[in-house]
Short mmCIF file of C-alpha atoms in Angstrom, two decimals:
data_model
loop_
_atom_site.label_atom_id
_atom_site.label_comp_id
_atom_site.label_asym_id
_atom_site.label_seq_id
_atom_site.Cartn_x
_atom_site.Cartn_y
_atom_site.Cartn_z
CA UNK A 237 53.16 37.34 40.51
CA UNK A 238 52.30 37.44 44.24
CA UNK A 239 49.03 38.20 45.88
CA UNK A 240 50.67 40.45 48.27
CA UNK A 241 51.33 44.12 47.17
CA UNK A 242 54.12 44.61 49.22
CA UNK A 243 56.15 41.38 47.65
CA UNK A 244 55.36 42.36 44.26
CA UNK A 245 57.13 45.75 45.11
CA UNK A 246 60.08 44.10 46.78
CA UNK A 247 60.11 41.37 43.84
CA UNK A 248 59.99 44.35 41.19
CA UNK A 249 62.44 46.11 42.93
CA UNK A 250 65.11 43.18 43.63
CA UNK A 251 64.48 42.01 39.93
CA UNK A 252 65.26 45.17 37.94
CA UNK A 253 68.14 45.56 40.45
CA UNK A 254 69.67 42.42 39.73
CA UNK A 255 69.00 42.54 36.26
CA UNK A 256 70.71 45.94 35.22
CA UNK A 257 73.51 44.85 37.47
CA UNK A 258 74.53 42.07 35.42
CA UNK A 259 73.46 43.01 32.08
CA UNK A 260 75.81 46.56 32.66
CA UNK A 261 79.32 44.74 32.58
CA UNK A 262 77.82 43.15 29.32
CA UNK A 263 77.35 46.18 27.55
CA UNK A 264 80.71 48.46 29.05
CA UNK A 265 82.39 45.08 26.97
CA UNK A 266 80.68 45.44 24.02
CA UNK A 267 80.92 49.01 23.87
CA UNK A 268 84.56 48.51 23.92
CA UNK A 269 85.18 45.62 21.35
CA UNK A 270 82.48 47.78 19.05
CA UNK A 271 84.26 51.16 20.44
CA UNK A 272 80.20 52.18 20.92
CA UNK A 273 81.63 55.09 22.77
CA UNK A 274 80.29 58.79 23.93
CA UNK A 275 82.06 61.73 22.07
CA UNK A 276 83.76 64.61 23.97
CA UNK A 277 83.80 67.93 22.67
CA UNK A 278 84.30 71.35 24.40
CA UNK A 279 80.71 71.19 26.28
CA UNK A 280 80.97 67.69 27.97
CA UNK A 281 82.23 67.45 31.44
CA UNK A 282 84.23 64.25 31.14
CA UNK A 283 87.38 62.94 28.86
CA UNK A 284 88.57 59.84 27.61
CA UNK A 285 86.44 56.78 25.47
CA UNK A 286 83.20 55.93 28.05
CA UNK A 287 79.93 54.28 26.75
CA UNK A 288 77.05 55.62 26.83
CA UNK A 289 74.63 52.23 26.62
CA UNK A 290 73.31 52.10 30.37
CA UNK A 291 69.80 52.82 28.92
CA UNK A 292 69.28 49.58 27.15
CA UNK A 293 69.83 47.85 31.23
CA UNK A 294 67.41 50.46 32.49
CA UNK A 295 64.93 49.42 30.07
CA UNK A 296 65.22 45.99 29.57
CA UNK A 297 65.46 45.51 33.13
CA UNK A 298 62.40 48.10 33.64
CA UNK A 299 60.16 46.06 31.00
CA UNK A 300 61.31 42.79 32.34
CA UNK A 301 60.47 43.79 35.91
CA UNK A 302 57.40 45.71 35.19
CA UNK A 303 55.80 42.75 33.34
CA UNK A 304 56.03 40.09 35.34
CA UNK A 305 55.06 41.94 38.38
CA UNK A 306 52.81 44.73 37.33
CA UNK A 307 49.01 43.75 37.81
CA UNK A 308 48.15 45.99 34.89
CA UNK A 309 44.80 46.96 35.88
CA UNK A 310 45.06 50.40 34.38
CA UNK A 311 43.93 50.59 31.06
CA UNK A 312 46.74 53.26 30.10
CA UNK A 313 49.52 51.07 31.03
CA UNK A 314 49.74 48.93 27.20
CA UNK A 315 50.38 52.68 25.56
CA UNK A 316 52.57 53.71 28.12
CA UNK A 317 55.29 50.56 27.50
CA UNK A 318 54.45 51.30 23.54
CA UNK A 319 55.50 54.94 24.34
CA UNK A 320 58.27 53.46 26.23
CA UNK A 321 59.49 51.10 23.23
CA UNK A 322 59.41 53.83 20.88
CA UNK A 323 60.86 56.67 22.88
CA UNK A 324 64.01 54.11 23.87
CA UNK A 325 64.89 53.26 20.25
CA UNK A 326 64.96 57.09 19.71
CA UNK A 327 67.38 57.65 22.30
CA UNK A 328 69.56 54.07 21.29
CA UNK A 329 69.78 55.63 17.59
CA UNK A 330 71.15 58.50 18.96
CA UNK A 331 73.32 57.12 21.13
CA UNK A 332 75.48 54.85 18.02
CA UNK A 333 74.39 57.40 15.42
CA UNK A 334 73.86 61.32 16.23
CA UNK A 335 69.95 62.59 15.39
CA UNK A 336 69.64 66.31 15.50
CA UNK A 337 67.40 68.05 18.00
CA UNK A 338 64.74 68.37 15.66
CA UNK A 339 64.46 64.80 15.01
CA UNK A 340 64.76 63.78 19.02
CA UNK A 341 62.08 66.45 19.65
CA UNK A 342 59.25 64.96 16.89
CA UNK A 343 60.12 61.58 18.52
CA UNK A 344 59.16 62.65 22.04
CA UNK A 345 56.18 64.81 20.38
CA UNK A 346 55.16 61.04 18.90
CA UNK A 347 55.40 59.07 22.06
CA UNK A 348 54.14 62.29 24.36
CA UNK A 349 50.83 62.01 22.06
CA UNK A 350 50.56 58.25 22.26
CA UNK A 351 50.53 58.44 26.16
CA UNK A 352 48.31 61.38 26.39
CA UNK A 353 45.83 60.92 23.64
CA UNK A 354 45.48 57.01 23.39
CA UNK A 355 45.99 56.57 26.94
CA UNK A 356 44.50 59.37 28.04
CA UNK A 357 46.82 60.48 30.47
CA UNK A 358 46.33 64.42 30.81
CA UNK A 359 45.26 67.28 33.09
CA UNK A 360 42.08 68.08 32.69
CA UNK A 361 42.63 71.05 35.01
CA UNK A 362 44.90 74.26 35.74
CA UNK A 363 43.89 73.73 39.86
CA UNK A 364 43.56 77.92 40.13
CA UNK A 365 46.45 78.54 38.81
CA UNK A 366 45.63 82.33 36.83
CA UNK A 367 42.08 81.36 38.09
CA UNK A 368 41.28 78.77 35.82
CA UNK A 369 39.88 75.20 36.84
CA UNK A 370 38.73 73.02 34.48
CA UNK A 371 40.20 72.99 30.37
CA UNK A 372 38.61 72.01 27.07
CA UNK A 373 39.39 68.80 26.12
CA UNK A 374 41.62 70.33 23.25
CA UNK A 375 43.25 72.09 25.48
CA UNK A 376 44.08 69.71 27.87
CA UNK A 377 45.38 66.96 25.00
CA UNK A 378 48.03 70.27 23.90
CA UNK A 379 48.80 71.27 27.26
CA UNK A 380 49.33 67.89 28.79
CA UNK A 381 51.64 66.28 25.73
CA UNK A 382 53.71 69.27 25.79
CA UNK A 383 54.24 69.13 29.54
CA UNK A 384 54.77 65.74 28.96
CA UNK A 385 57.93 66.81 26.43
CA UNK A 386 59.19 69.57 28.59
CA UNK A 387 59.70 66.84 30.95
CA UNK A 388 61.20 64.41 28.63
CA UNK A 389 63.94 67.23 27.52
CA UNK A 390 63.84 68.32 31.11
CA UNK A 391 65.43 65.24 32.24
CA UNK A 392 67.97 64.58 29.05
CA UNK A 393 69.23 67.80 29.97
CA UNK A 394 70.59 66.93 33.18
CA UNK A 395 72.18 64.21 32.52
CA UNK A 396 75.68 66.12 32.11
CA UNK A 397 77.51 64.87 35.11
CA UNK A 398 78.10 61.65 37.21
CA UNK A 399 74.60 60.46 39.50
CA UNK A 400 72.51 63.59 38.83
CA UNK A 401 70.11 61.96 36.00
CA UNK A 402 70.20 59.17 38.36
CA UNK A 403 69.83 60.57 42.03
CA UNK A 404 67.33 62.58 40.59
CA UNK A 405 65.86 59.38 38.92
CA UNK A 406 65.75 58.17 42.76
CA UNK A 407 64.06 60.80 44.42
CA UNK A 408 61.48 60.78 41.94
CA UNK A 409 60.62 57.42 41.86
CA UNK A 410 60.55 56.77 45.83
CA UNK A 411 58.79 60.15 46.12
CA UNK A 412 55.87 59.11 43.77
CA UNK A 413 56.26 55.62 43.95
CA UNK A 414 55.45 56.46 48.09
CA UNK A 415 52.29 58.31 47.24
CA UNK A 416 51.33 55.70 44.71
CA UNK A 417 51.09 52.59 47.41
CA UNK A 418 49.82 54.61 50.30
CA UNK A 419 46.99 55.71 48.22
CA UNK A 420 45.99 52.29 46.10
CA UNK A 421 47.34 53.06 43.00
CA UNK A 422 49.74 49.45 42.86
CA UNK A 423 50.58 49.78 39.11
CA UNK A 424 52.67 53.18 39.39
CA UNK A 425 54.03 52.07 42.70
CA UNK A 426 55.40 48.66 41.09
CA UNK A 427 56.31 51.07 37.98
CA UNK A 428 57.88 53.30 40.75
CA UNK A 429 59.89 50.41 42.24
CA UNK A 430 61.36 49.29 39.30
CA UNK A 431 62.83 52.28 38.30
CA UNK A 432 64.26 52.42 41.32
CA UNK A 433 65.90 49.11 41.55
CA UNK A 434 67.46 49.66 38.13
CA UNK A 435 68.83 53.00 38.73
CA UNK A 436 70.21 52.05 41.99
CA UNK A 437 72.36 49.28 40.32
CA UNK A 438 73.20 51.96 37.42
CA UNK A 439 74.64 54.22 39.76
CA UNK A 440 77.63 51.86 40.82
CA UNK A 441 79.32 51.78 37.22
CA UNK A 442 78.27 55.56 36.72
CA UNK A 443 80.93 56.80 39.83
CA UNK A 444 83.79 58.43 39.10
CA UNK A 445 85.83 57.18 37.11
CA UNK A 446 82.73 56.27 35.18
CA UNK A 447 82.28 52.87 33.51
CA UNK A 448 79.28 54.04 31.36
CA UNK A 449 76.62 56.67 30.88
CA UNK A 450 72.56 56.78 31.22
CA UNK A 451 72.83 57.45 27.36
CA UNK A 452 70.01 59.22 25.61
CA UNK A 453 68.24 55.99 25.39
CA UNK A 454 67.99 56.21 29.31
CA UNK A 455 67.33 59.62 29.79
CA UNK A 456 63.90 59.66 27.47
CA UNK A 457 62.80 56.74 28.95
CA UNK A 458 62.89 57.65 32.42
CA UNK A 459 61.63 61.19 31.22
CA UNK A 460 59.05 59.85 29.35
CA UNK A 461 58.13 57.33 32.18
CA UNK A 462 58.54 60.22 35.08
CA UNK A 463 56.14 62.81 32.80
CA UNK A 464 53.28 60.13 33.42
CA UNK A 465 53.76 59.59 36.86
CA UNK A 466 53.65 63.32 37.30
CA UNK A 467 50.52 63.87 35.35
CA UNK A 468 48.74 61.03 37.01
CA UNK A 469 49.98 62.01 40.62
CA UNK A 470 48.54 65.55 39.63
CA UNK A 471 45.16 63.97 38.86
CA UNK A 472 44.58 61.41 41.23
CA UNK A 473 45.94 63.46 43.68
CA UNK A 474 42.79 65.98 42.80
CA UNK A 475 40.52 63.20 43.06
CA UNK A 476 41.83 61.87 46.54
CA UNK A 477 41.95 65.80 48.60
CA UNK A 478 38.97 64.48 50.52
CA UNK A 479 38.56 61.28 50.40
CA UNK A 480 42.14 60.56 51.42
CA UNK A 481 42.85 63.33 54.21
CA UNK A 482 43.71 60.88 57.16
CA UNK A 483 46.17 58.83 54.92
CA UNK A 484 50.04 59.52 55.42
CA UNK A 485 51.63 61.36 52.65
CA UNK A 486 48.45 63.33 52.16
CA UNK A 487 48.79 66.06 49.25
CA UNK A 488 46.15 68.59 48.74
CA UNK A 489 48.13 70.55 46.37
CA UNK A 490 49.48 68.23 43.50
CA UNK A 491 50.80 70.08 40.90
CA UNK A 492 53.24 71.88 43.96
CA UNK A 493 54.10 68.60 44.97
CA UNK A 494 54.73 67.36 41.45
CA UNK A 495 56.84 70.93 40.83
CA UNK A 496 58.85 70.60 43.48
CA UNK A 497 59.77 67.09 43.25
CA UNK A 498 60.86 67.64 39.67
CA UNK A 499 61.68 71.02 40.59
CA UNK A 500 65.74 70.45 39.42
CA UNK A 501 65.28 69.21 36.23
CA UNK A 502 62.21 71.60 35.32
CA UNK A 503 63.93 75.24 36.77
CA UNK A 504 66.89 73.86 34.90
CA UNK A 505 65.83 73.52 31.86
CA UNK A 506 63.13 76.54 31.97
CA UNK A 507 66.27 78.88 33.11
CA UNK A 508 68.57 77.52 29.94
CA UNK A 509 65.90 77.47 27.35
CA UNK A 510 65.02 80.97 28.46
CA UNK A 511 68.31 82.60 28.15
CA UNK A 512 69.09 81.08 25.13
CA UNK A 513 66.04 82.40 23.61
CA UNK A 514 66.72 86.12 24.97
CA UNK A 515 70.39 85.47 23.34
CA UNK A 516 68.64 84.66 19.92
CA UNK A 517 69.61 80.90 19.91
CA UNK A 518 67.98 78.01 19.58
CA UNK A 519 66.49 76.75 23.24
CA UNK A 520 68.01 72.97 21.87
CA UNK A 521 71.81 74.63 21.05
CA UNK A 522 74.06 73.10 23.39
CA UNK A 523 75.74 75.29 25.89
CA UNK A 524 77.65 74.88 29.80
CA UNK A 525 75.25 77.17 31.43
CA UNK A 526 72.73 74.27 33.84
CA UNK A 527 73.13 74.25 37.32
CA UNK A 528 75.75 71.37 36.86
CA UNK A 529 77.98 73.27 34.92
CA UNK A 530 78.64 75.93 36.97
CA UNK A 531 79.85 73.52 40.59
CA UNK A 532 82.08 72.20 37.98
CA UNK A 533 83.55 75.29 37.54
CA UNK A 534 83.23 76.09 41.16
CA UNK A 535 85.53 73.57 41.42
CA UNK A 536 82.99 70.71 42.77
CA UNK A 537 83.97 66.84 42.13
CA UNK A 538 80.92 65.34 39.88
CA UNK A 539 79.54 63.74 42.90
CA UNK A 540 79.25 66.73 45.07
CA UNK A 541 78.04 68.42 42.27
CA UNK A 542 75.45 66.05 41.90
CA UNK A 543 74.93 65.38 45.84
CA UNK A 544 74.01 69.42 46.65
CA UNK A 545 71.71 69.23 43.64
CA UNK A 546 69.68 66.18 45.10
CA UNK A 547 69.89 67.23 48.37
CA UNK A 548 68.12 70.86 47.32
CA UNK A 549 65.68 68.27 45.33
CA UNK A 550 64.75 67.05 49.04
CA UNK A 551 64.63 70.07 51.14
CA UNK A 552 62.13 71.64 47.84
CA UNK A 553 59.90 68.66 48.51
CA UNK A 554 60.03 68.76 52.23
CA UNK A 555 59.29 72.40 52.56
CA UNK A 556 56.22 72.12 49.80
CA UNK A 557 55.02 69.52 51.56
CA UNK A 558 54.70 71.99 54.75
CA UNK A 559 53.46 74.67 53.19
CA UNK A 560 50.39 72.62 51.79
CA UNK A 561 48.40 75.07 53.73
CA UNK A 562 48.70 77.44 50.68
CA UNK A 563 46.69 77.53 48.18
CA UNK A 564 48.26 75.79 44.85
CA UNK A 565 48.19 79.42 42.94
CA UNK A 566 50.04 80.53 46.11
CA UNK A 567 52.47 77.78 46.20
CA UNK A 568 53.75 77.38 42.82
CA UNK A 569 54.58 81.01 42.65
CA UNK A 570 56.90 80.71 45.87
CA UNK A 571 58.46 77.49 44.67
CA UNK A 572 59.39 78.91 41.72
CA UNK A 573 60.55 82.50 43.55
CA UNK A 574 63.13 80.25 45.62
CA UNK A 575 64.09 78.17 43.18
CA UNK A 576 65.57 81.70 41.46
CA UNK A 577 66.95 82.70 44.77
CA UNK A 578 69.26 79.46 44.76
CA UNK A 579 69.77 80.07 40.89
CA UNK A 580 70.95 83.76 41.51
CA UNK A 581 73.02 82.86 44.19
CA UNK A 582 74.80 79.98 42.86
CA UNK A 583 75.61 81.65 39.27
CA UNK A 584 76.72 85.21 41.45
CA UNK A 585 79.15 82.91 43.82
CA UNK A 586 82.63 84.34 43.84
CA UNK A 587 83.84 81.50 45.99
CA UNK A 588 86.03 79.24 44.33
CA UNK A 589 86.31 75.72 45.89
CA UNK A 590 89.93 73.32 45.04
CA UNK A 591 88.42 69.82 44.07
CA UNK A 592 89.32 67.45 46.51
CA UNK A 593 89.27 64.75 44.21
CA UNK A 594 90.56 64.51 40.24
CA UNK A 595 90.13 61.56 37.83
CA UNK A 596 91.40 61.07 34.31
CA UNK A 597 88.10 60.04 33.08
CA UNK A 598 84.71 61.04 34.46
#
């Protein structure tokens, strides 16, 4: 819309703000005259009738945004908002009409494959990791659209309490979003701002007492939109190690980077899917056993809860992006090893905190 870079990104930004701040109210009503509400069951972490509709704001006002000031120069981009589409009205059936895991899980499979294969969105590389560079191009279509799921379930996952699939949402998209307009790549940065504008506004109707929830339909979408930034940050990244070195934000190791700025959604869901395999259960059975779970039981108000987690977000990202120095096969390793440090600690905590604050709904 504007020649300028910097007023598209303001213009996205302000836009999908606006938007999904007016167009919330709108749906809270009609999820109470059509009593569209979330169900509560032994697992969930909040009582009473809430919606769970916010996704359809996040997208519409995401599309809406994105179009009209996205410049679209990347060929990938048409596949991406046809992923998008698809992936959404996945997550809005399920949100009016229960779909099992199974079903969920082929429709991410579906729109992870569109993105990778037709847009061609993958990593064509391992970066050292076990000593391996470069992939087959079978290998890389396999490895990248089931990264590109993990992340997708990664961030559904953690959308359990008040502003964590949100705050989360924010980190990631200023994080990226940063690296994306320092470094030339305007269509992710404008992608980048618009999430952010539209999360930003969800986030006032999602405090406690909650008005509405991200809703399935939400959570896909940004995971689905957040597993391409990270694969693209990976690879241009890659390609800009030399060419970019005297630019701020200057990553030489990108899958770290992209790790540890996703690193509370992704340890999350690796730690629950991993114990519920060694129990013999299904990794997609629901449990209380994220992160989440237990400063609820610690006694944490959803907002703390949801504050420490995004704050340990930050300090991951901060202290990757010091220890650059390291050699990605290094890095990921240590990321990882503290990541199970804060895990251990948190889940062996004999502390027991008295909530400051209590609401009837959440």
């Amino acid at each position: 819309m504007f020649e300028s870079i910097e007023l598209n990104i303001i213009g996205a930004t302000l836009l999908s703000f606006v938007l999904s701040i007016l167009i919330i109210p709108s749906l809270i009503n009609i999820a109470e005259i059509r009593h569209l509400y979330d169900a509560t069951n032994e697992r969930k972490s909040h009582t009473g009738s809430i919606p769970n509709l916010a996704g359809i704001a996040i997208f519409g006002s995401f599309v809406i945004s994105f179009c009209l000031f996205g410049f679209f120069n990347e060929s990938e981009i048409k596949y991406l908002i046809g992923a998008l589409c698809f992936v959404f009205m996945i997550g809005a059936k399920d949100d009016i009409v229960e779909l099992t895991p199974y079903k969920k899980f082929l429709g991410q499979f579906i729109a992870a494959s569109v993105v990778v294969y037709l847009g061609d969105v993958r990593l064509t590389s391992l970066y050292g990791i076990m000593g391996i560079s470069d992939i087959p191009y079978y290998f890389s279509l396999a490895f990248s659209i089931v990264t590109s799921v993990f992340i997708i379930n990664a961030f559904n996952l953690i959308d359990g309490v008040n502003w964590l699939a949100g705050g989360v949402s924010l980190v990631v998209s200023l994080s990226f979003g940063t690296w994306f307009y320092t470094h030339g790549f305007y269509d992710y940065a404008i992608m980048s701002a618009c999430i952010f504008g539209a999360i930003l506004a969800f986030l006032k109707y999602n405090y406690s007492p909650a008005k509405i929830f991200l809703g399935d339909s939400g959570s896909l979408s940004l995971g689905l939109l957040t597993a391409t930034m990270a694969i693209e940050f990976i690879e241009l990244s890659a390609q800009q190690v030399y060419a970019s070195a005297n630019m701020p934000f200057h990553v030489t190791s990108g899958p770290a980077m992209a790790i540890a700025i996703l690193i509370i959604p992704i340890f999350d869901t690796l730690r629950v899917f991993t114990l519920r395999l060694l129990n013999k259960r299904s990794p997609f059975s629901p449990d209380r056993s994220h992160h989440h779970h237990r400063l609820l039981d610690l006694g944490f108000t959803h907002e703390q809860t949801s504050g420490i987690l995004v704050a340990t977000n930050i300090v991951f990202i901060f202290l990757t992006y010091q220890l650059q120095f390291l050699r990605t096969a290094y890095l990921i390793p240590i990321i990882f090893s503290v990541a199970l440090v804060f895990s251990y600690l948190l889940f062996n905590l004999k502390f027991s905190k008295k909530k400051l604050n209590t609401h009837p709904t959440i």
